[in-house]
mmCIF file of C-alpha atoms in Angstrom:
data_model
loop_
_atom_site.group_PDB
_atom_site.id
_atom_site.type_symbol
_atom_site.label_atom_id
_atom_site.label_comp_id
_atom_site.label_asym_id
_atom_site.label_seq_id
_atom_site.Cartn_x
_atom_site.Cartn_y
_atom_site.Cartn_z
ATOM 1 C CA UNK A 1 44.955 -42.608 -36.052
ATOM 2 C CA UNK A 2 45.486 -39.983 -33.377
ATOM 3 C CA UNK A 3 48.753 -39.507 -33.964
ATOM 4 C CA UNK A 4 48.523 -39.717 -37.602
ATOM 5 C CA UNK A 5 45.864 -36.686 -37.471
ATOM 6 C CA UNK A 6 48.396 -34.749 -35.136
ATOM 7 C CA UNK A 7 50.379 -34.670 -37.697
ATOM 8 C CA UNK A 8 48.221 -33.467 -40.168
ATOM 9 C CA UNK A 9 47.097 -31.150 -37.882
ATOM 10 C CA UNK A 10 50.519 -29.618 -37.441
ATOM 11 C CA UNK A 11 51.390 -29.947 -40.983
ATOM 12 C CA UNK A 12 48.364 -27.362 -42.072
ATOM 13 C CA UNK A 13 48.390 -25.384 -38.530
ATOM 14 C CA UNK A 14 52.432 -24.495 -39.368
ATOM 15 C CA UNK A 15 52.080 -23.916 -42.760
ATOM 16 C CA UNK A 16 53.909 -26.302 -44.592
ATOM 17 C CA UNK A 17 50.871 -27.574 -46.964
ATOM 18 C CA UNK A 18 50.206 -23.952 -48.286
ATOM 19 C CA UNK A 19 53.593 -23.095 -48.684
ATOM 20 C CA UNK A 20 54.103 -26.873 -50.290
ATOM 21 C CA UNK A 21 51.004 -25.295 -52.820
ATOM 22 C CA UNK A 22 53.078 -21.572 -53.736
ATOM 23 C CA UNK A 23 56.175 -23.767 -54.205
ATOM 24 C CA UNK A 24 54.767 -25.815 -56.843
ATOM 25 C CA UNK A 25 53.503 -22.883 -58.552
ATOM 26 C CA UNK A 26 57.301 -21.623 -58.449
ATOM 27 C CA UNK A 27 58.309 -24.987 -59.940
ATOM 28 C CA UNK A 28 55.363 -24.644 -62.270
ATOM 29 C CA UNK A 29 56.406 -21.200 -63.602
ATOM 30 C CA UNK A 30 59.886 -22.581 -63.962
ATOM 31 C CA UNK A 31 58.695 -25.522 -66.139
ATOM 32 C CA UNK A 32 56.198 -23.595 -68.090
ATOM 33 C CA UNK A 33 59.106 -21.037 -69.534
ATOM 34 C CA UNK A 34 62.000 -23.390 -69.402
ATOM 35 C CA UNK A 35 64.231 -21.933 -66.488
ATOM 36 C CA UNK A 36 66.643 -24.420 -65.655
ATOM 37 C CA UNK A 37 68.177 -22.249 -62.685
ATOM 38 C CA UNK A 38 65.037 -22.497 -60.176
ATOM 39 C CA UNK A 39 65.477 -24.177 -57.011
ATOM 40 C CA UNK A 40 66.361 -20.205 -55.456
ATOM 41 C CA UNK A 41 63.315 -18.644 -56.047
ATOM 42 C CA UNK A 42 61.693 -21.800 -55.466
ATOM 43 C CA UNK A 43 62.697 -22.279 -51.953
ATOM 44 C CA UNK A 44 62.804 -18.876 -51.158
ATOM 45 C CA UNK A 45 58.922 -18.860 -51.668
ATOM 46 C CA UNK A 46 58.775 -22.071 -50.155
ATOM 47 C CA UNK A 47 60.324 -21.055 -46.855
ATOM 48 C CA UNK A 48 59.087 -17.178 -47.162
ATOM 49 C CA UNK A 49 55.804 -18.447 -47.170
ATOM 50 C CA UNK A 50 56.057 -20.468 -43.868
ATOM 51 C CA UNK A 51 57.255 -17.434 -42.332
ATOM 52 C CA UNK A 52 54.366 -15.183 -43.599
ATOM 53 C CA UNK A 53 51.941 -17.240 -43.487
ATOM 54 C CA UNK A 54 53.018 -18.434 -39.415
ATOM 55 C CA UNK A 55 53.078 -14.605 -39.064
ATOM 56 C CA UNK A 56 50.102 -13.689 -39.986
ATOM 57 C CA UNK A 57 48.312 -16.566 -37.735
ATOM 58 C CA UNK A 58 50.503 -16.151 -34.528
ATOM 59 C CA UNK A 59 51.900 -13.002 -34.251
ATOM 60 C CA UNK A 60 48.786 -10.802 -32.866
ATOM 61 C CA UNK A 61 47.907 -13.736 -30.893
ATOM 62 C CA UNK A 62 51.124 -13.836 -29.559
ATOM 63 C CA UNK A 63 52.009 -10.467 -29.165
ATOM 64 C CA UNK A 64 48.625 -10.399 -26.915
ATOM 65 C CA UNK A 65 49.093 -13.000 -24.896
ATOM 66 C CA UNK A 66 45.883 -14.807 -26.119
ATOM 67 C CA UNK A 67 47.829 -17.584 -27.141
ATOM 68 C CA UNK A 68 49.798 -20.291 -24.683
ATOM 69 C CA UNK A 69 52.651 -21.591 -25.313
ATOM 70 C CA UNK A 70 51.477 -25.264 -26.194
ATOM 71 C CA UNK A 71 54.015 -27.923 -27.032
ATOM 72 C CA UNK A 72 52.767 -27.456 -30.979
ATOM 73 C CA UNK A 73 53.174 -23.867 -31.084
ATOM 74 C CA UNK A 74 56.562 -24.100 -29.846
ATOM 75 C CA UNK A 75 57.775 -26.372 -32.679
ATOM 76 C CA UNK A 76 55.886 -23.902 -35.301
ATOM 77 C CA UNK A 77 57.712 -21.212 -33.739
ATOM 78 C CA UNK A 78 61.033 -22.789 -33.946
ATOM 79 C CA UNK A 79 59.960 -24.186 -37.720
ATOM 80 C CA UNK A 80 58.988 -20.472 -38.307
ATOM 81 C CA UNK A 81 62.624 -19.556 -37.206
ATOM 82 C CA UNK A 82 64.805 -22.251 -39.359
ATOM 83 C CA UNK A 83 62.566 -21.013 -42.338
ATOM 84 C CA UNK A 84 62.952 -17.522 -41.615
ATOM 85 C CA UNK A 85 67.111 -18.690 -41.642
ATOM 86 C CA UNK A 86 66.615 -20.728 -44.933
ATOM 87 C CA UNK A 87 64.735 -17.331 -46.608
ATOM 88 C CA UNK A 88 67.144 -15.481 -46.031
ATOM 89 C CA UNK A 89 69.761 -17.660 -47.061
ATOM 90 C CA UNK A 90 68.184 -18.249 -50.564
ATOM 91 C CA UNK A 91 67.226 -14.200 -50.513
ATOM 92 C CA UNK A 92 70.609 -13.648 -50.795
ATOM 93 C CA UNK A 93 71.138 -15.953 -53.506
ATOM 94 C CA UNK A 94 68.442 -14.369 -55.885
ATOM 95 C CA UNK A 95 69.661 -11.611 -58.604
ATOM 96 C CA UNK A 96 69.780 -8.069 -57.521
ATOM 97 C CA UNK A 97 66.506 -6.999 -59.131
ATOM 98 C CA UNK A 98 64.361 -10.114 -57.888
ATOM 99 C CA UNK A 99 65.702 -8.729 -54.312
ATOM 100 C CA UNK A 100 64.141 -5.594 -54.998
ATOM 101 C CA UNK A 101 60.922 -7.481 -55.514
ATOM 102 C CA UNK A 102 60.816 -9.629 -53.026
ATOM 103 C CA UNK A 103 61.029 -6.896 -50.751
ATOM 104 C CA UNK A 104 57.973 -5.398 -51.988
ATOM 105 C CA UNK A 105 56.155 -8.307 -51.191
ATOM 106 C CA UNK A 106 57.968 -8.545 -47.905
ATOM 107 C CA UNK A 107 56.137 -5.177 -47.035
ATOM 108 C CA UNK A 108 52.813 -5.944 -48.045
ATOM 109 C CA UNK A 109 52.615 -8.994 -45.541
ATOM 110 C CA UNK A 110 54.014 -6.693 -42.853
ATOM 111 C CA UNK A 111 51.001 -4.320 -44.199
ATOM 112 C CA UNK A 112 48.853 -6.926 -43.989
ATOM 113 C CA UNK A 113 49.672 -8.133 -40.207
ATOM 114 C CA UNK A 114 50.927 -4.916 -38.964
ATOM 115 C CA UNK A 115 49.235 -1.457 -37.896
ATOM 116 C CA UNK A 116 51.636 0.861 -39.144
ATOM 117 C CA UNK A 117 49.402 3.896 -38.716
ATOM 118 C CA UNK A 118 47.799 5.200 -35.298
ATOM 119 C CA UNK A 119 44.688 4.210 -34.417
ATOM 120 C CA UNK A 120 44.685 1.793 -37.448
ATOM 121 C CA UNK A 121 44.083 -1.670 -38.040
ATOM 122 C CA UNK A 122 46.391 -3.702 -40.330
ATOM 123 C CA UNK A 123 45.373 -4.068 -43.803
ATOM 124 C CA UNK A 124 44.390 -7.831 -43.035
ATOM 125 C CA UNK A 125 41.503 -5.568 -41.184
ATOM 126 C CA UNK A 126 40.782 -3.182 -44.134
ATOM 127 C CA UNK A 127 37.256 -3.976 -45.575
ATOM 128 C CA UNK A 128 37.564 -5.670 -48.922
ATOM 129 C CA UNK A 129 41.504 -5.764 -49.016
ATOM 130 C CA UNK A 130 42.549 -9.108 -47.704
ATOM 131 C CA UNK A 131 41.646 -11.494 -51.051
ATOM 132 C CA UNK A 132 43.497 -8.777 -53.376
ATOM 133 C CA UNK A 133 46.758 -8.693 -50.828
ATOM 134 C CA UNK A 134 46.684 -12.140 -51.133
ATOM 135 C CA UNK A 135 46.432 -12.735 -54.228
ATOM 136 C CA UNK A 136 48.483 -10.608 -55.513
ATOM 137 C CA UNK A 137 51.432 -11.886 -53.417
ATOM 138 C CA UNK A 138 51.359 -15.054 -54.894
ATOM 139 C CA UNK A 139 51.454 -13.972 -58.126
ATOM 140 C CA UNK A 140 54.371 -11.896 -57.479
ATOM 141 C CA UNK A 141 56.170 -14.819 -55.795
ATOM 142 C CA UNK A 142 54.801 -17.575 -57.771
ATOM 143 C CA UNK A 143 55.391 -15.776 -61.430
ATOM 144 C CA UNK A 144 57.313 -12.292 -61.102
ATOM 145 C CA UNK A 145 60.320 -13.769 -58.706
ATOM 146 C CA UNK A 146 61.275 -16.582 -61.034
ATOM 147 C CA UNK A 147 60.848 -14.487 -63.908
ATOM 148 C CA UNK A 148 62.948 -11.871 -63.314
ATOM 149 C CA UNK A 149 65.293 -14.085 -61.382
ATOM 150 C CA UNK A 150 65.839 -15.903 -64.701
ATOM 151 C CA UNK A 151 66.114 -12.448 -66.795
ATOM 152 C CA UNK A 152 63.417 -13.229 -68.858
ATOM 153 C CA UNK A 153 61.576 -10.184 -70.549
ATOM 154 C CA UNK A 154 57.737 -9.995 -69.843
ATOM 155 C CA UNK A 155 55.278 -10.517 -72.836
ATOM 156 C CA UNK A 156 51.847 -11.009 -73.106
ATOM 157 C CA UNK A 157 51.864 -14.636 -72.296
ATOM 158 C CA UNK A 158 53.581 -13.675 -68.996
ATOM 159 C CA UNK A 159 50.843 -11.131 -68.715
ATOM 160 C CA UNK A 160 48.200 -13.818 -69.239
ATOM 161 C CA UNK A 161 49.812 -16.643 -66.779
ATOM 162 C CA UNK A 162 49.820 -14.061 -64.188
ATOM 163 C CA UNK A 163 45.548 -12.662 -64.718
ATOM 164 C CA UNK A 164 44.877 -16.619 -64.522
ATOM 165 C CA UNK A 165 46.705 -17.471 -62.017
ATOM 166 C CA UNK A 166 45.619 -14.508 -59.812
ATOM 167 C CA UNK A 167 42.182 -15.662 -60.612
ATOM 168 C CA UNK A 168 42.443 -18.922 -59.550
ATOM 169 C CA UNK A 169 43.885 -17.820 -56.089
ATOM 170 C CA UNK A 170 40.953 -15.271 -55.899
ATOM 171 C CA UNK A 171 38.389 -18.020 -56.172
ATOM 172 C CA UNK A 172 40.472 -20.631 -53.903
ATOM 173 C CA UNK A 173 40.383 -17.852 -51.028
ATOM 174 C CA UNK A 174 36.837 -17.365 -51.728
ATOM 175 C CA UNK A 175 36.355 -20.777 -50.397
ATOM 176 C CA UNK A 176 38.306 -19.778 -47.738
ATOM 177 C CA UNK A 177 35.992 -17.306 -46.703
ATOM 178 C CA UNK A 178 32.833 -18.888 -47.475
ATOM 179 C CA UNK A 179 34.051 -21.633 -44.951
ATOM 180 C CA UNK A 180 35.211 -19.257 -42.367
ATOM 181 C CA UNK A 181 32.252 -16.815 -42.749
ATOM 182 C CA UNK A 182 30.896 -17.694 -39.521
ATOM 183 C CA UNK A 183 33.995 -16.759 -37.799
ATOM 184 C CA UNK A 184 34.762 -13.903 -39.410
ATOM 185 C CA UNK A 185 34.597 -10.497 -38.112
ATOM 186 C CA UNK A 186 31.881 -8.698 -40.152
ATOM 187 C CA UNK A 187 33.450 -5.696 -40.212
ATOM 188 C CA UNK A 188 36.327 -7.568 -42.672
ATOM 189 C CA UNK A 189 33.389 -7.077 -45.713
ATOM 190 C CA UNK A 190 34.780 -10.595 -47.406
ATOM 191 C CA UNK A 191 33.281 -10.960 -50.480
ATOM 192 C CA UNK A 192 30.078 -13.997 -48.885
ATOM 193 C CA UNK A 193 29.733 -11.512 -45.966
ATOM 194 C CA UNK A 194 28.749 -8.278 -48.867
ATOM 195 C CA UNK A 195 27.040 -10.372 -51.773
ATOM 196 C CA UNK A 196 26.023 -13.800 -49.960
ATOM 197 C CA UNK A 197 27.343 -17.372 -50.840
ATOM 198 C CA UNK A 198 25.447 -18.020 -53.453
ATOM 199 C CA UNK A 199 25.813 -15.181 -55.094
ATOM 200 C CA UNK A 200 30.150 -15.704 -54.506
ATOM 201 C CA UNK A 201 29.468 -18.954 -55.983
ATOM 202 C CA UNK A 202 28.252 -17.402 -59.032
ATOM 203 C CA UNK A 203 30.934 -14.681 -59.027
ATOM 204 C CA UNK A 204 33.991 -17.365 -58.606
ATOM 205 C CA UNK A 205 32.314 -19.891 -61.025
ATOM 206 C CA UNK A 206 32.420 -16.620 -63.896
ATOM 207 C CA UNK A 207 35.788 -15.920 -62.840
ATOM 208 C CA UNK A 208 36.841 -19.723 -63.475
ATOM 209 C CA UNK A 209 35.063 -19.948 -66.994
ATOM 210 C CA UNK A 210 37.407 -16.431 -67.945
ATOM 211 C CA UNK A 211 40.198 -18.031 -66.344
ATOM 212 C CA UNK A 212 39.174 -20.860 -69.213
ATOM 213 C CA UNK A 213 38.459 -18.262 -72.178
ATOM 214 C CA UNK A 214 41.964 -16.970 -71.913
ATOM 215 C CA UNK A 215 43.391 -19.545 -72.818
ATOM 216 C CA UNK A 216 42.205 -18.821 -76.383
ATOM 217 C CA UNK A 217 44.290 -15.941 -76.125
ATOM 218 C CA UNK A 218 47.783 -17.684 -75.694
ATOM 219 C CA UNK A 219 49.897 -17.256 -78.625
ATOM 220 C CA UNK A 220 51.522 -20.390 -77.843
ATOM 221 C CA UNK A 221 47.963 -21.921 -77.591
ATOM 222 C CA UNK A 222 47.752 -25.647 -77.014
ATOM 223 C CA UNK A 223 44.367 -28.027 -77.009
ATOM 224 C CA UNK A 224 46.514 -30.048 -74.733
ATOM 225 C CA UNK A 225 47.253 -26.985 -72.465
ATOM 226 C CA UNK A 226 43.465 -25.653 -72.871
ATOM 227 C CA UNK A 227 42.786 -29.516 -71.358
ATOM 228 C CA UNK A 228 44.558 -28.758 -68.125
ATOM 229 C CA UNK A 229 42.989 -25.545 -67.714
ATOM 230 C CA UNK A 230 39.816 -26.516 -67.498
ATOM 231 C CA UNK A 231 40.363 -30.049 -65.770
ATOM 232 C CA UNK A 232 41.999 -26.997 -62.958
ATOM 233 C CA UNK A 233 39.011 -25.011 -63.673
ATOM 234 C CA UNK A 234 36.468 -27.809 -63.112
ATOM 235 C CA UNK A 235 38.043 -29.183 -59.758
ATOM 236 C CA UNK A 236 38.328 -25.588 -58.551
ATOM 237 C CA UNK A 237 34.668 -25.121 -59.093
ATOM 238 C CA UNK A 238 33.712 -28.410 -57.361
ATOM 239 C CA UNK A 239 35.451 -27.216 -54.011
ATOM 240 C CA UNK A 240 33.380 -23.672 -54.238
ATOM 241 C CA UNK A 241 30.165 -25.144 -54.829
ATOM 242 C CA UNK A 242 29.883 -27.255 -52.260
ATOM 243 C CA UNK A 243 31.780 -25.142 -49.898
ATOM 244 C CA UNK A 244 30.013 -24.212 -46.857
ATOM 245 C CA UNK A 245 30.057 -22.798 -43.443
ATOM 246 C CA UNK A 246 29.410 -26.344 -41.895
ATOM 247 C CA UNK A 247 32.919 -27.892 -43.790
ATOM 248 C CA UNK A 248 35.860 -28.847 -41.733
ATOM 249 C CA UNK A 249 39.181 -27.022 -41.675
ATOM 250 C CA UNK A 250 40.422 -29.537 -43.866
ATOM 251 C CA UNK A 251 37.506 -29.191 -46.919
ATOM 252 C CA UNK A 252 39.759 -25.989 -47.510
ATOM 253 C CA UNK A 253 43.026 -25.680 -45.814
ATOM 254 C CA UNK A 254 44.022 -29.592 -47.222
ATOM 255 C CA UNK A 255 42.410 -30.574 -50.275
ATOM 256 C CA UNK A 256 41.171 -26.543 -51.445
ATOM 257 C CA UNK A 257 45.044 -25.882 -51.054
ATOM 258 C CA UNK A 258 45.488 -28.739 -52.665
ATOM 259 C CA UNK A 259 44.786 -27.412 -56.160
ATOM 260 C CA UNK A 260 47.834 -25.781 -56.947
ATOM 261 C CA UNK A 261 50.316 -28.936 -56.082
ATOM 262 C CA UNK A 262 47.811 -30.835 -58.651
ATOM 263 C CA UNK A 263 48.235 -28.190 -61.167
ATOM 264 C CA UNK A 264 51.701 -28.430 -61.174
ATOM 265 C CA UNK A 265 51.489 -32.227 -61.660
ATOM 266 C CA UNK A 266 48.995 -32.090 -64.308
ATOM 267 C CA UNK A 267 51.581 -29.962 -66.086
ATOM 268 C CA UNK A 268 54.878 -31.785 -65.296
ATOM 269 C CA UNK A 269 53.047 -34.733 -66.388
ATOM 270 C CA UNK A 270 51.165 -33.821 -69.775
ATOM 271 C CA UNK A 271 52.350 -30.373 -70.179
#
């Protein structure tokens, strides 16, 4: 049992789960509007994210010195490194324009671990600005990479894909930071730490029940489709209600992050 939770330990500690979760959203997008060429911007974001996400966690700690050199971080270091090979590998693989994108996105992670300015925090330290930065990346590397990368034009159902699916990331890291709220810094302003946890609960659970109602506004509306959205929906709002301070890691960094690989096998399966 030890070893087996070692291993889930490391599996969430480097990164692999969450970046497991923005890769099926890749493979999702790919599904959804029928791109058969995928597995580049799919593994880009797969890798990419194991590097950002790795360099967000370890890279003040490290560059401080507040972090030893344990036997585990070694191996996510040198994971961090064949990813960081592999990412840019399949970066140079994606078409010209997607390259353009993806180095937007490359700068707002720097932005978001980085102090670029004097005297300034990163934006990760910006009140307020962490659950947009995040969110927003994913949609860009979940929806606008693949997109572009297949030369598709965007329409309104693009448009639409990319509100809900930046509101279901919004409400997944609210449960981030309603389970992390006692270790947060209160000077971060996180959404529980200005309005309160119930009150978040309320906010992510209106969010959801949009996320729902624009469905309705698909043109290629489905009741079959509609189903999966709210069976999403529904699960989503399980995890945030009964999110609290007292959870484990895993109530949020496993089975939370969980959502999105579920999502895409709800839709490979009865999309």
């Amino acid at each position: 049992m030890t070893i087996f939770k070692k291993c889930i330990d490391f599996y969430i500690s480097s990164s692999i789960h969450v970046a497991l979760s923005c890769y099926s959203l890749v493979r999702m997008t790919c599904f959804m509007f029928e791109i058969q060429n995928s597995d580049a911007p799919a593994f880009f974001a797969f890798f990419g994210t194991i590097v950002g996400y790795n360099f967000v966690k370890y890279d003040a700690l490290a560059r401080t010195q507040k972090l030893q050199m344990r036997t585990e971080l070694k191996a996510i270091i040198g994971l961090s490194f064949f990813s960081f090979l592999a990412t840019v590998y399949f970066f140079f693989t994606l078409d010209k324009t997607t390259k353009i994108i993806a180095v937007v996105f490359l700068f707002l992670t720097l932005l978001y671990t980085l102090p670029f300015f004097p005297n300034r925090r990163n934006a990760r330290n910006w009140a307020g600005v962490k659950i947009y930065i995040v969110a927003l990346c994913w949609v860009g590397v979940s929806l606008v990479l693949p997109i572009l990368n297949a030369g598709i034009a965007f329409d309104s159902t693009i448009l639409l894909v990319g509100v809900q699916r930046f509101i279901l990331i919004f409400v997944l890291v609210l449960i981030f930071e309603i389970i992390d709220l006692r270790y947060d810094d209160p000077h971060l302003k996180t959404v529980p730490q200005q309005i309160g946890v119930n009150q978040t609960k309320i906010v992510g659970s209106a969010f959801l029940f949009l996320f729902v109602l624009l469905e309705f506004l698909d043109v290629n509306f489905s009741i079959q489709t509609l189903l999966l959205k709210i069976g999403v929906a529904a699960t989503t709002i399980t995890f945030l209600l009964f999110a609290n301070e007292k959870k484990s890691k895993y109530y949020s960094s496993f089975w939370a992050e969980s959502i999105p690989i579920l999502w895409w096998i709800l839709v490979v399966l009865f999309g």
